[in-house]
XYZ file of C-alpha atoms in Angstrom:
761
model
C 204.218 120.419 1.497
C 207.017 118.039 2.497
C 209.808 117.093 0.071
C 209.144 114.008 -1.985
C 206.968 112.961 -4.922
C 204.804 115.717 -6.404
C 201.217 115.277 -5.226
C 197.996 116.095 -7.071
C 197.566 119.108 -4.815
C 201.056 120.395 -5.661
C 200.415 119.997 -9.377
C 197.145 121.896 -9.025
C 198.812 124.758 -7.155
C 200.362 126.010 -10.386
C 196.919 126.434 -11.973
C 194.347 129.151 -11.248
C 191.393 128.533 -8.951
C 188.058 127.739 -10.535
C 185.067 130.063 -10.321
C 183.117 130.250 -7.040
C 180.098 128.512 -8.557
C 182.247 125.863 -10.241
C 183.919 125.081 -6.912
C 180.521 124.696 -5.222
C 179.337 122.474 -8.078
C 182.337 120.141 -7.756
C 181.880 119.931 -4.003
C 178.189 119.106 -4.530
C 179.124 116.341 -7.003
C 181.631 114.857 -4.554
C 179.127 115.170 -1.714
C 176.768 112.812 -3.551
C 179.273 110.021 -2.827
C 181.129 110.903 0.382
C 181.585 113.595 3.007
C 183.694 116.545 1.839
C 186.226 118.697 3.660
C 186.843 121.717 1.406
C 190.017 123.694 2.209
C 189.812 127.067 0.490
C 192.548 129.642 0.004
C 190.848 132.672 1.616
C 188.088 133.516 4.070
C 186.005 135.537 1.594
C 186.214 132.880 -1.097
C 185.282 130.175 1.423
C 182.191 132.084 2.556
C 181.076 132.600 -1.050
C 181.543 128.916 -1.853
C 179.552 127.953 1.240
C 176.697 130.265 0.168
C 176.737 128.838 -3.366
C 176.784 125.281 -2.019
C 173.557 125.911 -0.086
C 171.881 126.375 -3.464
C 173.786 123.674 -5.314
C 172.933 121.032 -2.700
C 170.007 122.407 -0.648
C 169.178 119.065 0.981
C 172.736 118.382 2.101
C 174.310 119.570 5.352
C 176.866 122.336 4.712
C 179.031 123.734 7.524
C 181.269 126.779 7.403
C 184.189 126.631 9.845
C 185.805 130.101 10.076
C 189.386 130.837 11.117
C 190.185 132.473 14.433
C 190.081 136.275 14.410
C 192.942 136.498 16.931
C 196.489 137.063 15.746
C 198.845 134.072 15.831
C 200.329 133.915 19.313
C 198.148 136.760 20.585
C 197.597 136.822 24.335
C 194.087 138.194 23.773
C 191.440 135.560 22.962
C 189.302 135.701 19.813
C 185.999 137.556 19.958
C 183.057 135.785 21.555
C 181.177 135.752 18.240
C 184.115 134.061 16.533
C 184.490 131.458 19.299
C 180.748 130.797 19.300
C 180.635 130.288 15.523
C 183.664 127.957 15.519
C 182.464 125.823 18.421
C 178.969 125.610 16.924
C 180.455 124.398 13.626
C 182.551 121.731 15.368
C 179.599 120.561 17.485
C 177.395 120.293 14.411
C 180.131 118.404 12.538
C 180.460 115.921 15.406
C 176.705 115.340 15.645
C 176.241 114.861 11.884
C 179.165 112.468 11.457
C 178.000 110.412 14.466
C 174.539 110.225 12.898
C 176.157 109.213 9.570
C 174.575 112.152 7.771
C 176.262 113.334 4.587
C 178.048 116.624 5.314
C 180.357 119.130 3.630
C 182.600 121.412 5.675
C 183.914 124.562 4.008
C 186.930 126.097 5.711
C 190.177 127.924 5.040
C 193.769 126.751 5.018
C 194.365 128.909 8.092
C 191.454 127.423 10.071
C 192.471 123.876 9.120
C 196.012 124.546 10.350
C 195.005 125.014 13.995
C 194.831 122.289 16.610
C 191.319 121.691 17.936
C 189.673 120.079 20.976
C 188.829 116.408 20.742
C 185.499 115.722 18.969
C 184.300 113.791 22.001
C 183.915 116.968 24.121
C 180.916 117.852 21.941
C 179.032 114.686 22.854
C 177.479 116.345 25.910
C 174.362 118.574 25.795
C 174.376 122.370 25.652
C 173.072 124.570 28.456
C 169.323 124.740 27.716
C 166.532 126.912 29.099
C 162.933 126.075 28.162
C 159.591 127.822 28.516
C 157.886 126.489 31.649
C 161.155 125.415 33.237
C 162.461 126.815 36.498
C 165.203 129.451 36.622
C 167.007 130.673 39.725
C 168.799 133.980 39.081
C 172.038 133.303 40.981
C 172.361 129.849 39.425
C 171.722 131.323 35.965
C 174.418 133.959 36.457
C 176.917 131.344 37.601
C 176.052 129.031 34.699
C 176.503 131.606 31.948
C 179.615 133.089 33.547
C 181.065 129.591 33.514
C 180.781 129.338 29.715
C 182.351 132.723 28.994
C 179.423 135.162 29.106
C 179.726 138.532 30.838
C 177.162 140.873 32.317
C 176.509 144.302 30.798
C 173.912 147.075 31.014
C 172.717 146.567 27.434
C 172.893 143.456 25.272
C 173.990 144.051 21.698
C 177.032 141.775 21.208
C 177.405 137.985 21.400
C 178.135 136.565 24.883
C 176.589 139.519 26.734
C 173.718 139.231 29.190
C 171.750 141.662 31.332
C 169.505 140.850 34.290
C 166.739 143.331 35.097
C 164.348 141.961 37.667
C 162.042 139.491 35.952
C 163.589 140.017 32.507
C 166.884 138.542 31.299
C 168.439 139.567 27.978
C 171.156 137.316 26.615
C 172.976 137.068 23.284
C 173.962 133.436 22.585
C 177.545 133.308 21.311
C 176.565 131.187 18.313
C 173.406 133.123 17.382
C 172.665 136.084 15.133
C 170.172 137.763 17.482
C 169.790 138.176 21.243
C 166.866 136.663 23.156
C 164.733 137.923 26.036
C 163.680 135.592 28.854
C 160.620 136.682 30.851
C 160.127 135.177 34.311
C 157.094 134.715 36.536
C 157.122 133.017 39.960
C 160.595 131.544 39.428
C 159.725 129.938 36.076
C 160.326 130.931 32.457
C 157.122 132.422 31.087
C 158.330 133.428 27.624
C 161.434 133.321 25.396
C 161.648 135.425 22.272
C 164.233 136.876 19.932
C 164.551 140.660 19.746
C 166.320 143.242 17.631
C 169.340 144.645 19.496
C 168.989 148.060 17.789
C 165.250 148.762 18.042
C 164.672 146.458 21.045
C 161.567 145.123 19.293
C 160.514 141.577 20.024
C 160.575 139.097 17.157
C 159.626 135.407 17.055
C 158.858 133.327 20.156
C 161.068 130.323 20.933
C 160.213 127.183 22.928
C 163.778 127.026 24.308
C 167.312 128.332 23.822
C 170.590 126.430 23.820
C 173.531 128.545 24.925
C 176.711 127.798 23.035
C 179.985 128.395 24.855
C 181.861 131.671 24.414
C 185.095 130.264 25.874
C 187.502 128.170 23.800
C 188.279 124.830 25.499
C 191.750 124.426 26.946
C 193.636 121.890 24.827
C 194.743 119.358 27.407
C 196.102 115.922 26.630
C 195.623 114.673 23.094
C 194.200 117.365 20.836
C 192.824 116.877 17.348
C 192.946 118.374 13.882
C 190.011 119.263 11.660
C 190.571 116.109 9.578
C 189.668 114.039 12.653
C 186.125 115.448 12.614
C 185.579 114.005 9.114
C 187.390 110.664 9.166
C 186.078 109.369 5.816
C 185.801 112.653 3.903
C 187.436 113.499 0.614
C 189.386 116.764 0.546
C 188.392 119.461 -1.934
C 191.516 121.586 -2.254
C 191.970 125.054 -3.694
C 195.222 125.519 -5.633
C 196.152 128.468 -3.412
C 195.453 126.677 -0.130
C 199.013 125.326 0.267
C 200.524 128.777 -0.217
C 198.014 130.292 2.216
C 198.895 127.702 4.861
C 202.606 128.420 4.346
C 201.997 132.173 4.810
C 200.028 131.549 7.980
C 202.737 129.302 9.449
C 205.369 131.911 8.577
C 203.315 134.580 10.322
C 202.982 132.359 13.386
C 206.750 131.747 13.372
C 207.379 135.493 13.306
C 205.085 135.878 16.301
C 206.974 133.122 18.123
C 210.249 134.987 17.680
C 208.652 137.929 19.461
C 207.845 135.905 22.579
C 210.587 137.652 24.521
C 208.608 140.898 24.168
C 206.001 139.369 26.513
C 203.062 140.616 24.455
C 203.370 137.752 21.978
C 203.565 134.134 23.114
C 204.709 131.119 21.076
C 201.820 129.442 19.285
C 202.181 125.711 19.695
C 198.592 124.936 18.721
C 199.315 124.560 15.017
C 199.155 121.432 12.902
C 202.692 120.292 12.178
C 203.750 119.617 8.610
C 204.179 115.845 9.171
C 200.663 115.612 10.631
C 199.255 117.628 7.746
C 201.023 115.485 5.134
C 199.919 112.266 6.841
C 196.292 113.394 6.880
C 196.421 114.429 3.224
C 197.957 111.119 2.110
C 194.959 109.232 3.491
C 192.427 111.257 1.517
C 191.245 111.413 -2.042
C 191.579 114.965 -3.395
C 189.011 116.904 -5.422
C 190.906 119.469 -7.461
C 189.338 122.932 -7.362
C 191.696 124.327 -9.994
C 190.180 125.736 -13.167
C 189.369 123.036 -15.711
C 191.001 123.010 -19.121
C 189.216 125.621 -21.217
C 187.204 127.010 -18.287
C 186.653 130.774 -18.371
C 184.678 133.372 -16.423
C 181.621 134.709 -18.257
C 180.715 138.391 -17.680
C 177.766 140.009 -19.405
C 177.448 143.213 -17.365
C 180.485 144.715 -19.123
C 178.698 144.580 -22.482
C 176.406 147.256 -23.927
C 173.341 144.977 -23.738
C 173.812 142.239 -21.098
C 170.508 140.485 -21.924
C 171.280 140.283 -25.638
C 174.817 139.061 -24.899
C 173.404 136.399 -22.576
C 170.983 135.108 -25.219
C 173.757 135.046 -27.817
C 176.024 133.044 -25.485
C 173.189 130.621 -24.674
C 172.505 130.099 -28.401
C 176.193 129.376 -29.020
C 176.365 126.949 -26.107
C 173.281 125.031 -27.220
C 174.581 124.846 -30.757
C 177.643 123.133 -29.287
C 175.338 120.784 -27.318
C 176.377 122.253 -23.978
C 174.097 122.286 -20.949
C 172.867 125.750 -19.871
C 172.113 126.719 -16.263
C 171.046 130.174 -15.035
C 171.784 130.645 -11.305
C 170.440 133.351 -9.006
C 167.820 134.273 -6.427
C 164.157 133.359 -6.918
C 163.273 136.949 -7.854
C 166.201 137.317 -10.257
C 165.379 134.031 -11.980
C 161.820 135.223 -12.616
C 163.232 138.407 -14.099
C 165.734 136.529 -16.277
C 163.153 134.037 -17.554
C 161.064 136.890 -18.997
C 164.110 138.101 -20.908
C 165.277 134.839 -22.352
C 164.877 134.670 -26.090
C 161.576 133.222 -27.358
C 163.454 130.126 -28.423
C 164.608 129.439 -24.844
C 161.979 130.978 -22.531
C 159.270 128.391 -23.217
C 161.522 125.489 -22.340
C 163.180 127.056 -19.289
C 162.534 124.917 -16.224
C 163.553 125.233 -12.557
C 165.735 122.526 -11.032
C 166.089 121.750 -7.338
C 169.835 121.155 -7.124
C 173.049 120.915 -9.103
C 172.586 117.151 -9.469
C 169.854 117.885 -12.032
C 172.058 120.179 -14.132
C 173.151 117.434 -16.522
C 169.743 115.788 -16.868
C 166.812 116.454 -19.198
C 166.801 117.836 -22.714
C 169.915 119.514 -24.069
C 168.029 122.450 -25.581
C 166.359 123.570 -22.356
C 167.628 126.271 -20.007
C 167.687 125.188 -16.366
C 166.986 127.693 -13.578
C 168.726 127.041 -10.251
C 168.395 129.046 -7.009
C 172.113 129.388 -6.325
C 173.879 132.586 -5.266
C 176.916 133.301 -7.459
C 178.359 136.598 -8.641
C 179.961 135.308 -11.850
C 179.077 132.631 -14.354
C 181.508 130.370 -16.159
C 181.889 128.420 -19.391
C 183.476 125.024 -19.709
C 183.509 122.613 -22.662
C 180.125 120.998 -21.991
C 178.391 123.557 -19.773
C 177.448 127.237 -19.574
C 176.434 128.704 -16.219
C 174.980 132.217 -16.236
C 174.908 134.388 -13.103
C 171.617 136.281 -12.894
C 173.218 139.019 -10.772
C 175.865 139.511 -13.461
C 173.203 140.045 -16.139
C 171.001 142.277 -13.983
C 173.888 144.269 -12.517
C 172.735 146.874 -9.991
C 169.102 145.715 -10.292
C 169.821 142.253 -8.863
C 168.170 141.486 -5.541
C 166.239 144.737 -5.282
C 163.005 142.884 -4.525
C 164.438 141.871 -1.162
C 165.157 145.492 -0.329
C 161.742 146.739 0.734
C 161.187 150.457 1.192
C 163.041 151.933 4.152
C 160.670 153.572 6.612
C 163.430 154.761 8.917
C 161.370 153.671 11.949
C 164.288 151.885 13.552
C 166.168 155.184 13.716
C 163.557 156.666 16.020
C 163.650 153.846 18.552
C 165.082 155.068 21.856
C 164.904 151.806 23.761
C 163.442 151.319 27.218
C 163.418 154.150 29.751
C 164.942 153.283 33.099
C 164.621 154.445 36.683
C 166.393 157.784 37.040
C 165.846 158.872 33.403
C 164.586 162.389 32.732
C 161.312 162.323 30.789
C 158.611 164.666 29.515
C 154.964 163.945 30.156
C 152.737 165.511 27.534
C 150.379 167.037 30.101
C 152.520 167.477 33.208
C 156.009 168.416 31.978
C 159.596 167.427 32.874
C 160.059 164.794 35.584
C 162.259 161.893 36.627
C 161.146 158.245 36.576
C 161.146 157.081 40.203
C 160.003 153.529 39.460
C 156.872 151.387 39.280
C 154.279 151.579 42.022
C 150.980 149.880 42.868
C 148.258 152.403 43.868
C 147.121 151.995 47.460
C 143.747 150.308 47.863
C 143.769 148.839 44.363
C 141.742 145.626 44.286
C 143.479 144.345 41.140
C 147.095 143.689 40.335
C 147.970 146.875 38.430
C 151.124 148.951 38.286
C 151.673 152.626 37.519
C 154.719 154.661 36.498
C 155.843 156.873 39.358
C 157.173 160.295 38.240
C 159.076 162.654 40.528
C 158.607 166.414 40.041
C 160.140 169.511 41.662
C 160.328 169.424 45.440
C 160.123 165.621 45.523
C 156.413 165.585 44.625
C 155.224 162.334 43.022
C 152.593 161.563 40.389
C 151.357 158.104 39.378
C 150.747 157.600 35.653
C 148.861 154.459 34.518
C 150.973 152.231 32.275
C 148.230 152.600 29.646
C 149.339 156.233 29.281
C 153.018 155.367 28.694
C 152.699 156.675 25.126
C 152.418 160.193 26.609
C 155.928 159.935 28.081
C 159.114 160.640 26.106
C 162.710 160.302 27.168
C 164.437 163.689 27.505
C 167.980 163.968 26.168
C 169.674 165.454 29.217
C 171.018 164.400 32.621
C 169.129 165.084 35.861
C 171.644 167.765 36.912
C 171.175 169.708 33.654
C 167.402 170.313 33.848
C 164.897 172.035 36.117
C 161.962 169.814 36.951
C 158.441 171.176 36.594
C 156.162 171.615 39.579
C 153.313 169.261 40.264
C 150.787 172.121 39.903
C 151.644 172.490 36.189
C 152.276 176.276 36.249
C 155.891 176.088 35.066
C 154.978 173.539 32.390
C 152.244 175.808 30.992
C 154.788 178.649 30.719
C 157.206 176.328 28.929
C 154.442 175.230 26.564
C 153.690 178.839 25.580
C 157.356 179.457 24.743
C 157.576 176.151 22.863
C 154.380 176.811 20.906
C 155.647 180.247 19.866
C 159.012 178.831 18.767
C 157.283 176.005 16.857
C 155.108 178.505 14.988
C 158.160 180.517 13.939
C 160.066 177.381 12.974
C 157.135 176.072 10.963
C 157.012 179.324 8.981
C 160.746 179.116 8.248
C 160.465 175.466 7.232
C 157.536 176.211 4.943
C 159.568 178.946 3.248
C 162.576 176.645 2.799
C 160.388 173.849 1.442
C 158.862 176.210 -1.151
C 162.299 177.426 -2.207
C 163.592 173.853 -2.526
C 160.573 172.870 -4.631
C 161.406 175.596 -7.161
C 165.062 174.606 -7.567
C 166.186 172.511 -10.526
C 169.338 170.515 -11.150
C 170.946 168.727 -14.062
C 169.558 165.229 -14.699
C 172.195 162.529 -14.309
C 171.653 159.746 -16.844
C 174.882 157.807 -17.579
C 175.332 155.009 -20.078
C 173.696 151.941 -18.425
C 176.346 149.523 -19.730
C 179.217 151.648 -18.410
C 177.564 151.959 -14.995
C 176.812 148.214 -14.825
C 180.459 147.499 -15.643
C 181.504 149.790 -12.782
C 179.123 148.010 -10.398
C 180.744 144.638 -11.122
C 183.934 145.987 -9.549
C 182.264 145.811 -6.126
C 183.525 142.465 -4.752
C 180.718 142.022 -2.201
C 176.962 141.602 -2.165
C 175.006 144.721 -1.210
C 172.954 144.553 1.956
C 169.237 145.390 1.583
C 169.842 148.769 3.244
C 172.691 149.505 0.855
C 170.537 148.575 -2.138
C 167.786 150.910 -0.935
C 170.225 153.782 -0.429
C 171.845 153.276 -3.844
C 168.450 153.110 -5.575
C 167.303 156.280 -3.785
C 170.463 158.174 -4.779
C 170.112 157.055 -8.386
C 166.486 158.195 -8.428
C 167.416 161.568 -6.891
C 170.141 162.217 -9.446
C 167.835 161.435 -12.372
C 164.878 163.455 -11.048
C 165.942 166.893 -12.231
C 165.682 168.251 -8.680
C 168.736 168.982 -6.492
C 169.583 166.005 -4.326
C 170.272 166.730 -0.659
C 170.477 163.270 0.884
C 171.876 162.176 4.237
C 173.164 158.585 4.510
C 173.469 157.349 8.096
C 175.294 154.136 8.958
C 177.804 152.721 11.403
C 181.477 152.344 10.527
C 181.942 149.460 8.094
C 178.277 149.291 7.073
C 178.891 150.376 3.466
C 178.340 154.139 3.227
C 181.430 154.588 1.059
C 180.070 152.262 -1.610
C 176.893 154.348 -1.787
C 179.075 157.432 -2.328
C 181.138 155.603 -4.925
C 178.030 154.594 -6.898
C 176.792 158.208 -6.804
C 180.179 159.458 -8.000
C 180.201 156.896 -10.812
C 176.725 157.883 -11.987
C 177.728 161.544 -12.196
C 181.223 161.056 -13.632
C 180.035 158.590 -16.275
C 177.413 161.171 -17.285
C 180.236 163.578 -18.130
C 180.093 165.717 -14.978
C 182.515 166.374 -12.101
C 182.388 165.143 -8.509
C 183.927 166.531 -5.300
C 184.446 164.285 -2.262
C 185.301 166.232 0.888
C 186.814 164.462 3.913
C 187.804 166.014 7.266
C 191.363 164.615 7.476
C 194.271 163.996 5.123
C 194.427 160.363 6.238
C 190.831 159.813 5.137
C 191.525 161.690 1.890
C 194.384 159.346 1.119
C 192.297 156.272 1.925
C 189.427 157.427 -0.293
C 191.808 158.417 -3.084
C 193.345 154.939 -3.249
C 189.926 153.225 -3.187
C 188.332 155.523 -5.776
C 191.365 155.379 -8.060
C 191.298 151.580 -8.025
C 187.555 151.355 -8.734
C 187.556 154.052 -11.440
C 190.603 152.654 -13.217
C 188.520 150.545 -15.591
C 186.344 153.548 -16.563
C 189.178 155.655 -17.972
C 188.092 158.645 -15.841
C 190.704 160.602 -13.896
C 190.647 160.733 -10.099
C 192.823 163.209 -8.175
C 193.396 164.345 -4.603
C 193.840 167.836 -3.173
C 195.014 168.478 0.393
C 197.855 170.042 2.334
C 199.958 166.935 1.603
C 199.885 167.755 -2.124
C 203.001 169.612 -3.264
C 202.838 172.847 -5.260
C 203.225 171.195 -8.666
C 200.576 168.584 -7.856
C 198.097 171.234 -6.682
C 198.704 173.251 -9.849
C 198.128 170.192 -12.051
C 194.927 169.206 -10.228
C 193.502 172.733 -10.330
C 194.182 172.937 -14.060
C 192.492 169.565 -14.619
C 189.422 170.634 -12.666
C 189.192 173.898 -14.572
C 189.380 172.260 -18.013
C 187.238 169.252 -17.039
C 189.890 166.574 -17.628
C 189.663 165.463 -13.969
C 186.279 163.901 -13.198
C 186.611 163.155 -9.473
C 188.602 165.100 -6.893
C 189.006 164.026 -3.260
C 190.277 166.465 -0.684
C 189.870 168.329 2.563
C 188.393 171.828 2.798
C 190.879 172.832 0.091
C 188.423 171.669 -2.571
C 186.211 174.677 -1.723
C 188.968 177.278 -1.902
C 188.330 180.411 -3.931
C 191.214 179.658 -6.316
C 189.778 176.247 -7.307
C 187.495 176.386 -10.339
C 185.347 173.599 -11.745
C 184.290 173.124 -15.344
C 181.104 171.069 -14.875
C 180.659 170.216 -11.203
C 177.410 168.391 -10.465
C 177.871 166.498 -7.167
C 179.454 167.281 -3.793
C 179.896 164.403 -1.329
C 180.721 165.235 2.304
C 182.111 162.305 4.283
C 181.897 162.374 8.097
C 179.580 165.354 7.770
C 179.447 165.813 11.554
C 183.132 166.850 11.610
C 182.674 169.841 9.297
C 181.648 173.221 10.653
C 178.610 175.122 9.386
C 180.818 177.579 7.443
C 182.772 174.815 5.693
C 179.579 172.967 4.775
C 178.080 176.163 3.404
C 181.135 176.633 1.152
C 180.876 173.047 -0.095
C 177.146 173.408 -0.698
C 177.716 176.613 -2.680
C 180.286 175.067 -5.029
C 177.550 174.449 -7.579
C 174.219 176.277 -7.558
C 172.544 173.592 -9.654
C 174.389 170.608 -8.217
C 173.602 167.710 -5.920
C 174.721 167.091 -2.337
C 175.287 163.761 -0.575
C 176.296 163.669 3.110
C 177.614 160.608 4.957
C 177.755 160.203 8.719
C 177.755 157.632 11.485
C 176.729 160.164 14.156
C 174.572 162.958 12.703
C 174.529 166.249 14.568
C 171.075 167.233 15.911
C 170.487 169.990 13.330
C 171.273 167.704 10.387
C 169.151 164.901 11.778
C 166.283 167.286 12.458
C 166.368 168.573 8.876
C 166.276 164.993 7.611
C 163.390 163.986 9.847
C 161.432 167.085 8.837
C 161.889 166.321 5.151
C 164.251 169.186 4.260
C 166.816 166.507 3.492
C 166.199 163.059 2.108
C 167.504 160.342 4.396
C 168.745 156.775 3.980
C 169.654 154.602 6.958
C 172.053 151.670 6.608
C 171.360 149.676 9.763
C 172.296 146.193 8.513
C 175.989 145.231 8.756
C 177.513 143.362 5.813
C 177.723 139.612 6.276
C 181.488 139.776 5.860
C 182.069 142.668 8.215
C 185.089 141.881 10.350
C 184.521 142.142 14.123
C 186.380 145.009 15.778
C 188.976 143.964 18.349
C 190.514 146.695 20.500
C 193.747 145.916 22.334
C 195.553 148.355 24.624
C 199.129 147.787 25.681
C 202.789 148.758 25.381
C 203.950 149.335 21.807
C 205.584 146.218 20.404
C 207.099 146.127 16.912
C 206.581 142.387 16.491
C 202.911 142.553 17.414
C 202.314 145.466 15.027
C 204.178 143.673 12.234
C 202.132 140.499 12.753
C 198.872 142.436 12.649
C 199.856 144.335 9.494
C 201.011 141.205 7.652
C 197.845 139.292 8.482
C 195.694 142.187 7.317
C 197.712 142.337 4.101
C 197.270 138.582 3.547
C 193.489 138.862 3.814
C 193.428 141.772 1.349
C 192.539 144.446 3.902
C 193.820 147.961 4.530
C 195.879 149.285 7.427
C 196.771 152.705 8.815
C 199.359 153.303 11.528
C 199.151 156.499 13.595
C 202.364 157.490 15.395
C 203.026 160.445 17.730
C 205.976 161.768 15.697
C 206.806 161.524 12.014
C 210.319 160.352 12.944
C 208.796 157.160 14.382
C 207.827 156.034 10.863
C 211.427 155.154 10.019
C 211.714 152.973 13.110
C 208.419 151.257 12.345
C 209.288 150.673 8.671
C 212.557 149.021 9.701
C 210.638 146.280 11.506
């Protein structure tokens, strides 16, 4: 802030931030009187407050305005998804304020520090396409190209579109799912959402509005975020001022690198005088922790439910209001476990505004998503997810059928396929049989020698896509002789395989393993160290692993999920269950870099448990290897993370019960056999983003259990790939920004000597 009298915001900056739920509650209270612009210290905290506010004030309009995901001064634009979300938030803010609707905008200090287009540019309509309306293909392509969309073969990212005859797939930049537009006679026949992974159609839509994927050029007089909410009070986090200062410093560093030509000066930042002038005109809601406010955690206790009831009894004795916040399912669960004195009087409330009403001795139940509760002088707020621990939200995680894994998408002209009755062919296209009196199409298949066969579309379920290119296969003849010979060979091989699989299944059924049953309180305390909310797929995978470990049968589970989808947390929960039960865990990774990354993460998470975590790889010196081997032999080390060295003959384990193989596809069959044989009565958990065919086949046949994590976390950062000449300033800017947001970074250099040069920058 500028020099001068100490403001309320500056005084608050010396105090800690209040709890997520408390911040949402204060914003909801302020929102009852005026619009609110909440400037939060970090992106993650802002998203959590926005989610909590949706429950605290469900009838109010709450907007989340994210920061740009481009580096300060970066020549590369932000991702289309980021641009779409930001422009959609600004458009919605403009429309609501013009309509004089009460609105709260949750943003970060970084996002509020950037210059923005004038609010008036959002007064015009969006590009809309409606069912029944006309659509000319060339005009459509020109229109969407003009707002930043680009054409691709397959649509699975925002701002992509694909045109295939009478079907157009497009992913609106401000949407969460792509849509499919079906045409007939130059008009739109149908619009529906579809899943980009399985390609399955979802709900039908009457129209779509395409938000822009291109950030407007700031010409003439630009605006700041305060201009979008002219009469709003400012809810300010104590750490927001420091976060803004860090962001401006980072931008200044980038400006100094302008001479490198890969970084350009960023002049689109709100100057300090403009910021101070805007703040002086606003009333400020302090989001610092109130006097006497403290976080309440029950999951760390031996009996969370009993601790909750004891805290509620104490609060009511002090005439404090009591609110339990959580999902609808979790609130039902909690209500059944309230003490008899409280359960009968527990009543649901619709919003935070009702928290201070009604009888003092009644517990209020509010659908509001918070991870931690808090206690202040006249109020106790209990987080249902804190009390329930790992069981919270499991109702939303329905059983995983794995069907989406088997989806292969649409077959295209030129694809190699197998027809159940006629063998291997190539799709030549769609054809209408000659002399047909009705409008009917058939799939035209090309066989050896250019021979063609027409297959009615009703028999499309007899056709499967073949996993090979046209040049790598020999097509069958139209007479079926070669296909019958293939079928005989295939049938014989299937019979032999079935016998082997039956034998393996019988052997697996006879095997037994140690039951893993850790102390529930200790495990719940470990779970609270996970700073995010599990996705439904993650919850299913964790529950399945926990059930496997407690079954008394050897676990052999494969967890499949894309990078960043949360496989490591599943492995960490499995390791915690085993280690807290007094057994040892091995985590094998293919590279020393990954070993180091896992070691730091596991060590941080296991620190509160008192269990020892060690690493073992070629980077470990002789004394370190000796110490780790001794600890594994005597059982003092509970978790070891390493490369193939963990399966060496000179490494002995005292009570090994679980082996976890990360990036399973990068280990050879021999290495995996050694890891599997570490413990005859142990459990095995494999993680992969791209399973090899043999592993996937075993999982699909039931020789391995399988969990698929197909849902990305809500907070997953979009991946931006930039290629260019190495520039120290650009690398430094990227590393500092990642550090500021609490992320991790790895730098790969061609020679070890380059590290000294990089560190000097």
